[in-house]
């Protein structure tokens, strides 16, 4: 709890069912240790969702005891696809399925509603930014990283000198739709995987929950006759695979070996584009028992081909506290914007 008069920024992480909020002082200290969640109302349309975000801000200020007049800026993240300035794709998205959401300027609408500057990133970029600042601490503004976030799809982010690289149209770091070499990744007779975006053989077509359901599990169930997952409905079976993987099940380890290999090949491409200091892996695939999590990250690293000079300085790590990473990442982005004219320095208190 804090009411000492120190200015703050607020981070708002918008999800399909809940908003999570956090508060970061301008000195770089988070005032919230866990989740502060409220309903997101996104299915009720844009107006209801904006009001829900405003309530989330008021709620976290009440929890921390910070007066509203001390808030200097707000960070907002939502699922994509959206532009760099927070305009939802004209084609809509999974979370924003109502026609009213198509082409909706969620950042601008929240800024008008709150009367405060609102800084926007998609949720993959927000998590990437948080991972970067946690890992590097005081050196964050002098380091670079790439992150791959494995969920229903495959998100991610590129961070250079402590700041997210958004690109001209906000599409930088869309690692899911980068084509990867499939030679040696697919098993004999395994069909070329397809992605919901229309691509074949992109990273998301292998490394995502959707990929398990659509592409990987149907093939591997044919190689493991009588496996218990064959009796499950496909969407449920896909969600159960990780539990089997944690227990060392052969089919599940085949599936996750392919996913880890795909991420390694993706990071190999990233190594030749940005040559980052760190490679982060996040999402449900690594929110698992320690043995499985460590095995998966080690397999990603094994399949990331680096030059000797790169391998000597590169780190591989997990995105920490994924449930809080979005809100904390955009809070850091909001604070970074406030400090834009100040000398580079750590954005989080050590």
Short mmCIF file of N, CA and C in Angstrom, two decimals, residues 118-266:
data_model
loop_
_atom_site.label_atom_id
_atom_site.label_comp_id
_atom_site.label_asym_id
_atom_site.label_seq_id
_atom_site.Cartn_x
_atom_site.Cartn_y
_atom_site.Cartn_z
N UNK A 118 -2.16 7.19 -22.68
CA UNK A 118 -2.22 5.73 -22.69
C UNK A 118 -1.20 5.21 -23.70
N UNK A 119 -0.33 4.34 -23.25
CA UNK A 119 0.72 3.74 -24.09
C UNK A 119 0.31 2.30 -24.36
N UNK A 120 0.37 1.87 -25.61
CA UNK A 120 -0.18 0.56 -25.99
C UNK A 120 0.90 -0.39 -26.51
N UNK A 121 0.75 -1.66 -26.14
CA UNK A 121 1.48 -2.77 -26.77
C UNK A 121 0.56 -3.97 -26.84
N UNK A 122 0.78 -4.88 -27.81
CA UNK A 122 0.03 -6.12 -27.74
C UNK A 122 0.59 -6.99 -26.61
N UNK A 123 -0.16 -8.04 -26.24
CA UNK A 123 0.21 -8.79 -25.04
C UNK A 123 1.53 -9.54 -25.18
N UNK A 124 1.87 -9.97 -26.39
CA UNK A 124 3.16 -10.63 -26.59
C UNK A 124 4.32 -9.68 -26.36
N UNK A 125 4.20 -8.47 -26.90
CA UNK A 125 5.26 -7.47 -26.70
C UNK A 125 5.38 -7.08 -25.24
N UNK A 126 4.24 -6.97 -24.55
CA UNK A 126 4.25 -6.59 -23.14
C UNK A 126 4.99 -7.62 -22.30
N UNK A 127 4.69 -8.91 -22.54
CA UNK A 127 5.36 -9.97 -21.80
C UNK A 127 6.85 -10.00 -22.12
N UNK A 128 7.19 -9.76 -23.39
CA UNK A 128 8.60 -9.73 -23.79
C UNK A 128 9.34 -8.61 -23.07
N UNK A 129 8.72 -7.46 -22.96
CA UNK A 129 9.35 -6.31 -22.30
C UNK A 129 9.58 -6.60 -20.82
N UNK A 130 8.60 -7.22 -20.19
CA UNK A 130 8.75 -7.54 -18.76
C UNK A 130 9.87 -8.56 -18.55
N UNK A 131 9.88 -9.60 -19.38
CA UNK A 131 10.94 -10.61 -19.25
C UNK A 131 12.32 -9.96 -19.38
N UNK A 132 12.44 -9.07 -20.34
CA UNK A 132 13.72 -8.39 -20.60
C UNK A 132 14.18 -7.60 -19.36
N UNK A 133 13.26 -6.81 -18.79
CA UNK A 133 13.66 -5.95 -17.67
C UNK A 133 13.91 -6.75 -16.40
N UNK A 134 13.16 -7.82 -16.19
CA UNK A 134 13.43 -8.67 -15.02
C UNK A 134 14.79 -9.35 -15.15
N UNK A 135 15.07 -9.87 -16.34
CA UNK A 135 16.31 -10.62 -16.53
C UNK A 135 17.55 -9.74 -16.44
N UNK A 136 17.49 -8.56 -17.06
CA UNK A 136 18.69 -7.73 -17.16
C UNK A 136 18.79 -6.66 -16.08
N UNK A 137 17.68 -6.32 -15.43
CA UNK A 137 17.74 -5.35 -14.34
C UNK A 137 18.36 -4.03 -14.76
N UNK A 138 19.41 -3.61 -14.06
CA UNK A 138 20.03 -2.31 -14.31
C UNK A 138 20.65 -2.21 -15.70
N UNK A 139 20.93 -3.37 -16.33
CA UNK A 139 21.52 -3.35 -17.67
C UNK A 139 20.48 -3.40 -18.79
N UNK A 140 19.19 -3.38 -18.42
CA UNK A 140 18.13 -3.62 -19.42
C UNK A 140 18.17 -2.66 -20.59
N UNK A 141 18.53 -1.39 -20.34
CA UNK A 141 18.51 -0.39 -21.40
C UNK A 141 19.74 -0.49 -22.31
N UNK A 142 20.61 -1.46 -22.02
CA UNK A 142 21.79 -1.68 -22.87
C UNK A 142 21.81 -3.10 -23.43
N UNK A 143 20.67 -3.79 -23.39
CA UNK A 143 20.62 -5.17 -23.83
C UNK A 143 19.46 -5.38 -24.82
N UNK A 144 19.54 -6.50 -25.55
CA UNK A 144 18.50 -6.85 -26.52
C UNK A 144 18.03 -8.28 -26.26
N UNK A 145 16.81 -8.58 -26.69
CA UNK A 145 16.26 -9.92 -26.49
C UNK A 145 15.16 -10.20 -27.50
N UNK A 146 14.88 -11.49 -27.67
CA UNK A 146 13.69 -11.91 -28.41
C UNK A 146 12.93 -12.88 -27.50
N UNK A 147 11.61 -12.85 -27.59
CA UNK A 147 10.76 -13.72 -26.78
C UNK A 147 9.75 -14.43 -27.65
N UNK A 148 9.52 -15.70 -27.35
CA UNK A 148 8.47 -16.47 -28.01
C UNK A 148 7.49 -16.93 -26.93
N UNK A 149 6.21 -16.55 -27.08
CA UNK A 149 5.19 -16.85 -26.09
C UNK A 149 4.23 -17.87 -26.70
N UNK A 150 4.27 -19.09 -26.19
CA UNK A 150 3.48 -20.19 -26.76
C UNK A 150 2.14 -20.26 -26.03
N UNK A 151 1.06 -19.98 -26.76
CA UNK A 151 -0.28 -20.08 -26.20
C UNK A 151 -1.19 -20.74 -27.21
N UNK A 152 -2.42 -20.22 -27.32
CA UNK A 152 -3.32 -20.70 -28.35
C UNK A 152 -2.66 -20.54 -29.72
N UNK A 153 -1.99 -19.39 -29.89
CA UNK A 153 -1.13 -19.16 -31.04
C UNK A 153 0.29 -19.01 -30.56
N UNK A 154 1.14 -18.36 -31.36
CA UNK A 154 2.52 -18.09 -30.97
C UNK A 154 2.78 -16.60 -31.10
N UNK A 155 2.92 -15.94 -29.95
CA UNK A 155 3.23 -14.51 -29.94
C UNK A 155 4.69 -14.29 -29.63
N UNK A 156 5.05 -13.04 -29.47
CA UNK A 156 6.44 -12.77 -29.12
C UNK A 156 6.75 -11.30 -29.15
N UNK A 157 8.03 -11.01 -29.08
CA UNK A 157 8.46 -9.62 -29.09
C UNK A 157 9.95 -9.50 -29.28
N UNK A 158 10.35 -8.38 -29.83
CA UNK A 158 11.76 -8.03 -30.00
C UNK A 158 12.02 -6.80 -29.15
N UNK A 159 13.02 -6.86 -28.30
CA UNK A 159 13.38 -5.72 -27.45
C UNK A 159 14.81 -5.33 -27.76
N UNK A 160 15.02 -4.06 -28.05
CA UNK A 160 16.34 -3.54 -28.36
C UNK A 160 16.61 -2.34 -27.46
N UNK A 161 17.73 -2.37 -26.74
CA UNK A 161 18.06 -1.30 -25.78
C UNK A 161 16.90 -1.03 -24.84
N UNK A 162 16.27 -2.10 -24.37
CA UNK A 162 15.21 -1.98 -23.36
C UNK A 162 13.87 -1.53 -23.87
N UNK A 163 13.72 -1.38 -25.19
CA UNK A 163 12.45 -0.90 -25.74
C UNK A 163 11.93 -1.86 -26.80
N UNK A 164 10.62 -2.02 -26.83
CA UNK A 164 10.00 -2.91 -27.80
C UNK A 164 10.16 -2.35 -29.21
N UNK A 165 10.55 -3.21 -30.14
CA UNK A 165 10.56 -2.85 -31.55
C UNK A 165 9.19 -3.18 -32.11
N UNK A 166 8.42 -2.15 -32.48
CA UNK A 166 7.05 -2.39 -32.94
C UNK A 166 6.95 -2.54 -34.45
N UNK A 167 7.83 -1.86 -35.18
CA UNK A 167 7.73 -1.89 -36.63
C UNK A 167 6.78 -0.82 -37.15
N UNK A 168 6.77 -0.63 -38.46
CA UNK A 168 5.99 0.44 -39.07
C UNK A 168 4.49 0.26 -38.87
N UNK A 169 4.01 -0.97 -38.96
CA UNK A 169 2.57 -1.23 -38.83
C UNK A 169 2.24 -1.97 -37.54
N UNK A 170 3.21 -2.08 -36.63
CA UNK A 170 2.97 -2.76 -35.37
C UNK A 170 3.11 -4.27 -35.44
N UNK A 171 3.67 -4.78 -36.51
CA UNK A 171 3.73 -6.22 -36.72
C UNK A 171 5.10 -6.84 -36.43
N UNK A 172 6.05 -6.06 -35.93
CA UNK A 172 7.34 -6.64 -35.58
C UNK A 172 7.17 -7.65 -34.45
N UNK A 173 7.98 -8.69 -34.46
CA UNK A 173 7.89 -9.69 -33.40
C UNK A 173 6.75 -10.67 -33.56
N UNK A 174 6.10 -10.68 -34.74
CA UNK A 174 5.05 -11.67 -34.99
C UNK A 174 5.72 -12.98 -35.41
N UNK A 175 6.39 -13.59 -34.46
CA UNK A 175 7.21 -14.76 -34.76
C UNK A 175 6.39 -15.95 -35.22
N UNK A 176 5.13 -16.00 -34.84
CA UNK A 176 4.32 -17.14 -35.22
C UNK A 176 4.21 -17.34 -36.72
N UNK A 177 4.36 -16.25 -37.47
CA UNK A 177 4.13 -16.34 -38.91
C UNK A 177 5.42 -16.23 -39.72
N UNK A 178 6.53 -16.52 -39.05
CA UNK A 178 7.81 -16.67 -39.73
C UNK A 178 7.94 -18.13 -40.19
N UNK A 179 8.26 -18.34 -41.45
CA UNK A 179 8.44 -19.69 -41.95
C UNK A 179 9.75 -20.28 -41.41
N UNK A 180 9.68 -21.53 -41.01
CA UNK A 180 10.86 -22.21 -40.47
C UNK A 180 11.16 -23.44 -41.34
N UNK A 181 12.43 -23.85 -41.40
CA UNK A 181 12.76 -25.08 -42.14
C UNK A 181 12.11 -26.29 -41.46
N UNK A 182 11.50 -27.15 -42.26
CA UNK A 182 10.82 -28.33 -41.72
C UNK A 182 11.63 -29.61 -41.90
N UNK A 183 12.72 -29.51 -42.67
CA UNK A 183 13.59 -30.66 -42.90
C UNK A 183 14.12 -31.20 -41.58
N UNK A 184 13.89 -32.45 -41.29
CA UNK A 184 14.40 -33.02 -40.06
C UNK A 184 13.55 -32.73 -38.84
N UNK A 185 12.57 -31.81 -38.97
CA UNK A 185 11.65 -31.53 -37.88
C UNK A 185 10.46 -32.47 -37.95
N UNK A 186 9.92 -32.67 -39.16
CA UNK A 186 8.77 -33.55 -39.34
C UNK A 186 9.22 -35.00 -39.39
N UNK A 187 8.38 -35.88 -38.86
CA UNK A 187 8.66 -37.31 -38.91
C UNK A 187 8.28 -37.86 -40.29
N UNK A 188 8.76 -39.06 -40.64
CA UNK A 188 8.42 -39.63 -41.95
C UNK A 188 6.91 -39.72 -42.17
N UNK A 189 6.45 -39.17 -43.27
CA UNK A 189 5.03 -39.23 -43.60
C UNK A 189 4.17 -38.21 -42.88
N UNK A 190 4.78 -37.36 -42.06
CA UNK A 190 3.99 -36.36 -41.34
C UNK A 190 3.63 -35.22 -42.28
N UNK A 191 2.35 -34.85 -42.38
CA UNK A 191 1.95 -33.78 -43.31
C UNK A 191 2.57 -32.44 -42.92
N UNK A 192 2.79 -31.58 -43.92
CA UNK A 192 3.25 -30.22 -43.65
C UNK A 192 2.16 -29.50 -42.84
N UNK A 193 2.52 -28.95 -41.68
CA UNK A 193 1.51 -28.33 -40.83
C UNK A 193 1.00 -27.01 -41.41
N UNK A 194 -0.26 -26.72 -41.14
CA UNK A 194 -0.87 -25.48 -41.63
C UNK A 194 -1.28 -24.60 -40.46
N UNK A 195 -1.31 -23.30 -40.70
CA UNK A 195 -1.64 -22.30 -39.68
C UNK A 195 -3.00 -21.68 -40.00
N UNK A 196 -3.68 -21.21 -38.97
CA UNK A 196 -4.97 -20.56 -39.17
C UNK A 196 -4.86 -19.30 -40.03
N UNK A 197 -3.64 -18.74 -40.13
CA UNK A 197 -3.44 -17.52 -40.93
C UNK A 197 -3.40 -17.82 -42.42
N UNK A 198 -3.34 -19.11 -42.76
CA UNK A 198 -3.27 -19.49 -44.17
C UNK A 198 -1.90 -19.97 -44.61
N UNK A 199 -0.86 -19.71 -43.80
CA UNK A 199 0.48 -20.17 -44.13
C UNK A 199 0.60 -21.67 -43.87
N UNK A 200 1.54 -22.29 -44.53
CA UNK A 200 1.95 -23.66 -44.22
C UNK A 200 3.40 -23.63 -43.78
N UNK A 201 3.70 -24.30 -42.68
CA UNK A 201 5.09 -24.40 -42.24
C UNK A 201 5.62 -23.18 -41.52
N UNK A 202 4.74 -22.33 -40.98
CA UNK A 202 5.26 -21.24 -40.14
C UNK A 202 5.43 -21.77 -38.71
N UNK A 203 6.03 -20.96 -37.84
CA UNK A 203 6.35 -21.44 -36.49
C UNK A 203 5.09 -21.78 -35.70
N UNK A 204 4.03 -20.99 -35.86
CA UNK A 204 2.80 -21.23 -35.11
C UNK A 204 2.12 -22.54 -35.52
N UNK A 205 2.37 -22.99 -36.75
CA UNK A 205 1.76 -24.23 -37.21
C UNK A 205 2.33 -25.44 -36.48
N UNK A 206 3.43 -25.24 -35.75
CA UNK A 206 4.04 -26.31 -34.94
C UNK A 206 3.99 -25.95 -33.46
N UNK A 207 4.39 -24.73 -33.10
CA UNK A 207 4.57 -24.35 -31.70
C UNK A 207 3.39 -23.50 -31.21
N UNK A 208 2.27 -24.15 -30.95
CA UNK A 208 1.09 -23.50 -30.36
C UNK A 208 0.12 -24.59 -29.93
N UNK A 209 -0.83 -24.22 -29.08
CA UNK A 209 -1.87 -25.16 -28.67
C UNK A 209 -2.72 -25.55 -29.87
N UNK A 210 -3.02 -24.59 -30.74
CA UNK A 210 -3.80 -24.87 -31.94
C UNK A 210 -3.07 -25.88 -32.81
N UNK A 211 -1.75 -25.75 -32.90
CA UNK A 211 -0.95 -26.68 -33.70
C UNK A 211 -1.02 -28.10 -33.15
N UNK A 212 -1.02 -28.24 -31.84
CA UNK A 212 -1.13 -29.58 -31.25
C UNK A 212 -2.45 -30.22 -31.68
N UNK A 213 -3.53 -29.45 -31.56
CA UNK A 213 -4.85 -30.00 -31.91
C UNK A 213 -4.98 -30.30 -33.39
N UNK A 214 -4.54 -29.37 -34.25
CA UNK A 214 -4.78 -29.48 -35.69
C UNK A 214 -3.76 -30.34 -36.42
N UNK A 215 -2.51 -30.25 -36.00
CA UNK A 215 -1.43 -30.81 -36.80
C UNK A 215 -0.65 -31.94 -36.13
N UNK A 216 -0.25 -31.73 -34.88
CA UNK A 216 0.69 -32.68 -34.28
C UNK A 216 -0.01 -33.91 -33.69
N UNK A 217 -1.05 -33.66 -32.89
CA UNK A 217 -1.70 -34.78 -32.21
C UNK A 217 -2.33 -35.78 -33.19
N UNK A 218 -3.03 -35.34 -34.24
CA UNK A 218 -3.60 -36.32 -35.17
C UNK A 218 -2.54 -37.26 -35.76
N UNK A 219 -1.38 -36.72 -36.07
CA UNK A 219 -0.31 -37.56 -36.62
C UNK A 219 0.21 -38.54 -35.56
N UNK A 220 0.56 -38.02 -34.38
CA UNK A 220 1.20 -38.88 -33.38
C UNK A 220 0.25 -39.90 -32.78
N UNK A 221 -1.04 -39.59 -32.71
CA UNK A 221 -2.00 -40.59 -32.24
C UNK A 221 -2.04 -41.79 -33.20
N UNK A 222 -1.80 -41.52 -34.49
CA UNK A 222 -1.73 -42.62 -35.45
C UNK A 222 -0.51 -43.50 -35.25
N UNK A 223 0.52 -42.96 -34.58
CA UNK A 223 1.75 -43.73 -34.32
C UNK A 223 1.73 -44.39 -32.95
N UNK A 224 0.77 -44.00 -32.12
CA UNK A 224 0.63 -44.57 -30.77
C UNK A 224 -0.78 -45.13 -30.60
N UNK A 225 -1.11 -46.22 -31.30
CA UNK A 225 -2.47 -46.77 -31.22
C UNK A 225 -2.82 -47.16 -29.78
N UNK A 226 -4.06 -46.85 -29.40
CA UNK A 226 -4.51 -47.18 -28.05
C UNK A 226 -4.14 -46.16 -26.99
N UNK A 227 -3.52 -45.05 -27.39
CA UNK A 227 -3.15 -44.02 -26.41
C UNK A 227 -4.42 -43.44 -25.78
N UNK A 228 -4.42 -43.18 -24.47
CA UNK A 228 -5.63 -42.65 -23.81
C UNK A 228 -6.16 -41.36 -24.43
N UNK A 229 -5.28 -40.53 -25.00
CA UNK A 229 -5.74 -39.25 -25.57
C UNK A 229 -6.63 -39.46 -26.79
N UNK A 230 -6.57 -40.63 -27.40
CA UNK A 230 -7.40 -40.89 -28.59
C UNK A 230 -8.88 -40.89 -28.23
N UNK A 231 -9.19 -41.15 -26.98
CA UNK A 231 -10.59 -41.20 -26.55
C UNK A 231 -11.15 -39.82 -26.20
N UNK A 232 -10.29 -38.81 -26.18
CA UNK A 232 -10.71 -37.46 -25.79
C UNK A 232 -11.13 -36.64 -27.02
N UNK A 233 -12.00 -35.68 -26.78
CA UNK A 233 -12.36 -34.72 -27.83
C UNK A 233 -11.10 -33.93 -28.17
N UNK A 234 -10.84 -33.62 -29.47
CA UNK A 234 -9.54 -33.07 -29.88
C UNK A 234 -9.08 -31.84 -29.11
N UNK A 235 -9.97 -30.87 -28.87
CA UNK A 235 -9.55 -29.65 -28.17
C UNK A 235 -9.13 -29.97 -26.74
N UNK A 236 -9.87 -30.87 -26.09
CA UNK A 236 -9.51 -31.26 -24.72
C UNK A 236 -8.21 -32.07 -24.72
N UNK A 237 -8.07 -32.97 -25.68
CA UNK A 237 -6.86 -33.78 -25.77
C UNK A 237 -5.62 -32.90 -25.89
N UNK A 238 -5.72 -31.83 -26.70
CA UNK A 238 -4.58 -30.93 -26.90
C UNK A 238 -4.15 -30.29 -25.58
N UNK A 239 -5.13 -29.95 -24.75
CA UNK A 239 -4.81 -29.31 -23.47
C UNK A 239 -4.24 -30.30 -22.46
N UNK A 240 -4.53 -31.58 -22.66
CA UNK A 240 -4.05 -32.60 -21.72
C UNK A 240 -2.63 -33.08 -22.04
N UNK A 241 -2.14 -32.78 -23.23
CA UNK A 241 -0.84 -33.31 -23.66
C UNK A 241 0.28 -32.89 -22.71
N UNK A 242 0.24 -31.65 -22.23
CA UNK A 242 1.34 -31.19 -21.37
C UNK A 242 1.45 -32.05 -20.11
N UNK A 243 0.31 -32.39 -19.51
CA UNK A 243 0.33 -33.23 -18.32
C UNK A 243 0.98 -34.57 -18.59
N UNK A 244 0.68 -35.16 -19.75
CA UNK A 244 1.34 -36.41 -20.13
C UNK A 244 2.84 -36.18 -20.34
N UNK A 245 3.19 -35.04 -20.93
CA UNK A 245 4.60 -34.72 -21.13
C UNK A 245 5.36 -34.62 -19.83
N UNK A 246 4.72 -34.03 -18.81
CA UNK A 246 5.36 -33.91 -17.50
C UNK A 246 5.65 -35.29 -16.91
N UNK A 247 4.82 -36.28 -17.26
CA UNK A 247 5.00 -37.63 -16.73
C UNK A 247 5.89 -38.49 -17.62
N UNK A 248 6.46 -37.88 -18.67
CA UNK A 248 7.41 -38.59 -19.51
C UNK A 248 6.78 -39.46 -20.59
N UNK A 249 5.50 -39.24 -20.86
CA UNK A 249 4.81 -40.03 -21.88
C UNK A 249 5.47 -39.87 -23.24
N UNK A 250 5.66 -40.99 -23.95
CA UNK A 250 6.39 -40.98 -25.22
C UNK A 250 5.75 -40.14 -26.29
N UNK A 251 4.43 -40.27 -26.48
CA UNK A 251 3.74 -39.47 -27.50
C UNK A 251 3.88 -37.98 -27.19
N UNK A 252 3.63 -37.62 -25.95
CA UNK A 252 3.68 -36.20 -25.57
C UNK A 252 5.08 -35.63 -25.77
N UNK A 253 6.12 -36.42 -25.44
CA UNK A 253 7.48 -35.92 -25.62
C UNK A 253 7.82 -35.75 -27.11
N UNK A 254 7.26 -36.59 -27.97
CA UNK A 254 7.44 -36.40 -29.41
C UNK A 254 6.83 -35.06 -29.84
N UNK A 255 5.62 -34.77 -29.37
CA UNK A 255 4.94 -33.52 -29.70
C UNK A 255 5.77 -32.32 -29.25
N UNK A 256 6.23 -32.35 -27.99
CA UNK A 256 6.94 -31.20 -27.46
C UNK A 256 8.37 -31.09 -27.97
N UNK A 257 8.95 -32.21 -28.38
CA UNK A 257 10.25 -32.14 -29.04
C UNK A 257 10.10 -31.37 -30.36
N UNK A 258 9.03 -31.63 -31.09
CA UNK A 258 8.80 -30.90 -32.34
C UNK A 258 8.57 -29.41 -32.06
N UNK A 259 7.82 -29.11 -31.00
CA UNK A 259 7.59 -27.69 -30.67
C UNK A 259 8.89 -27.00 -30.28
N UNK A 260 9.69 -27.65 -29.44
CA UNK A 260 10.96 -27.05 -29.01
C UNK A 260 11.92 -26.89 -30.19
N UNK A 261 11.92 -27.86 -31.09
CA UNK A 261 12.77 -27.77 -32.28
C UNK A 261 12.34 -26.59 -33.14
N UNK A 262 11.03 -26.40 -33.29
CA UNK A 262 10.52 -25.27 -34.07
C UNK A 262 10.95 -23.95 -33.46
N UNK A 263 10.89 -23.84 -32.13
CA UNK A 263 11.32 -22.60 -31.48
C UNK A 263 12.82 -22.39 -31.65
N UNK A 264 13.59 -23.47 -31.58
CA UNK A 264 15.03 -23.36 -31.81
C UNK A 264 15.34 -22.85 -33.21
N UNK A 265 14.61 -23.34 -34.20
CA UNK A 265 14.83 -22.88 -35.57
C UNK A 265 14.39 -21.43 -35.73
N UNK A 266 13.33 -21.06 -35.04
CA UNK A 266 12.89 -19.67 -35.05
C UNK A 266 13.96 -18.76 -34.43
#
